[in-house]
Amino acid sequence: MSASGVTFGEAISQARKVLGLNQKKLAERVMKEEAGGSISPQYLNDIEHDRRSPTSDHLIREFATVLNVDEGYLFVLAGKIPDDLRKSTNDAERIVAAFKKFRETLTE
């Protein structure tokens, strides 16, 4: 899958279909954080149709694991920087340099 023009929801839908899962089966496999249990098929449907975004890093990682998709790709599509990475530095110059390199890599 190419990141150009693909939304988070579209990537989830495409990966689900590649695995031959319907929304109900995928929803059963994606676990919520602490409360346990799975997400609802309606919540998954809303995500796939870009009406909702995943609410946590945990859910993005769950989708990545269950769908065998790189979590970095999903974080980019979700427009998020993982909390652990974001909290690992407060050096503004380092962040700016890393973001600049990231942008250059994607636009080459």
C-alpha atoms as one frame of an Amber mdcrd trajectory, in Angstrom:
protein
   0.000   0.000   0.000   1.242   3.432  -0.854   0.795   6.231   1.634  -0.093
   8.702  -1.131  -3.732   9.591  -0.696  -4.501   6.630   1.557  -6.260   7.432
   4.804  -5.910   5.500   8.038  -9.377   4.041   7.561  -8.686   2.982   3.984
  -5.440   1.293   5.039  -7.263  -0.629   7.768 -10.023  -1.666   5.361  -7.556
  -2.779   2.685  -5.424  -4.779   5.126  -8.529  -6.401   6.627  -9.726  -7.496
   3.203  -6.290  -8.886   2.290  -6.558 -11.132   5.345 -10.086 -12.159   4.385
 -11.645 -10.780   7.560 -15.023  -9.138   7.828 -15.453  -6.157  10.137 -16.964
  -8.243  12.923 -14.012 -10.665  12.983 -11.437  -7.870  12.954 -13.285  -5.976
  15.693 -13.205  -9.132  17.838  -9.403  -9.297  17.513  -8.612  -5.648  18.293
  -8.474  -5.284  22.056  -9.142  -2.157  24.067  -6.529  -1.078  26.562  -7.172
  -1.709  30.227 -10.829  -2.616  30.247 -10.166  -5.657  28.114 -12.644  -6.757
  25.566 -12.673  -5.868  21.938 -13.720  -2.832  19.977 -17.194  -2.791  18.496
 -17.871  -3.483  14.823 -19.565  -0.057  14.630 -16.430   1.679  15.946 -14.355
  -0.204  13.341 -16.831   0.783  10.628 -16.525   4.422  11.679 -12.724   4.172
  11.537 -12.748   2.532   8.106 -15.022   5.279   6.789 -12.865   8.001   8.382
 -15.649   9.181  10.669 -13.498   8.426  13.737  -9.813   8.080  14.491  -8.162
   5.601  16.829  -8.204   7.061  20.314  -4.826   5.809  21.524  -1.387   4.573
  20.573  -2.500   1.222  21.935  -5.269   0.887  19.332  -2.937   1.832  16.484
  -0.502  -0.843  17.677  -3.339  -3.356  17.991  -4.387  -2.734  14.388  -0.754
  -3.053  13.271  -0.297  -6.352  15.082  -3.590  -7.942  14.081  -3.353  -6.817
  10.448   0.404  -7.385  10.113   0.965  -3.768   9.028   3.936  -1.701  10.155
   2.888   0.466  13.083   5.003   3.385  11.838   2.951   3.484   8.658  -0.283
   3.528  10.644   0.987   6.234  13.001   1.785   8.445  10.006  -1.635   7.834
   8.455  -3.283   8.577  11.814  -1.300  11.830  12.013   0.203  10.855  15.371
   3.618  10.637  16.918   3.739   7.788  19.429   3.690   9.012  23.020   6.883
   7.165  23.947   8.769   8.832  21.082   7.286  12.255  21.710   8.179  12.085
  25.398  11.717  10.811  24.779  13.122  14.228  23.928  12.429  17.841  24.647
  15.315  19.091  22.496  13.607  21.359  19.951  16.577  21.413  17.567  16.754
  17.632  17.482  13.021  17.367  16.830  13.181  19.930  14.014  16.156  18.170
  12.400  14.441  14.776  12.602  11.195  16.133  11.153  13.069  17.859   8.332
  14.869  14.613   7.469  11.581  12.721   7.625   9.957  15.155   5.184  12.929
  15.051   2.823  12.885  11.251   2.805   9.191  11.146   1.925   9.457  13.716
  -0.868  12.531  12.273  -2.626
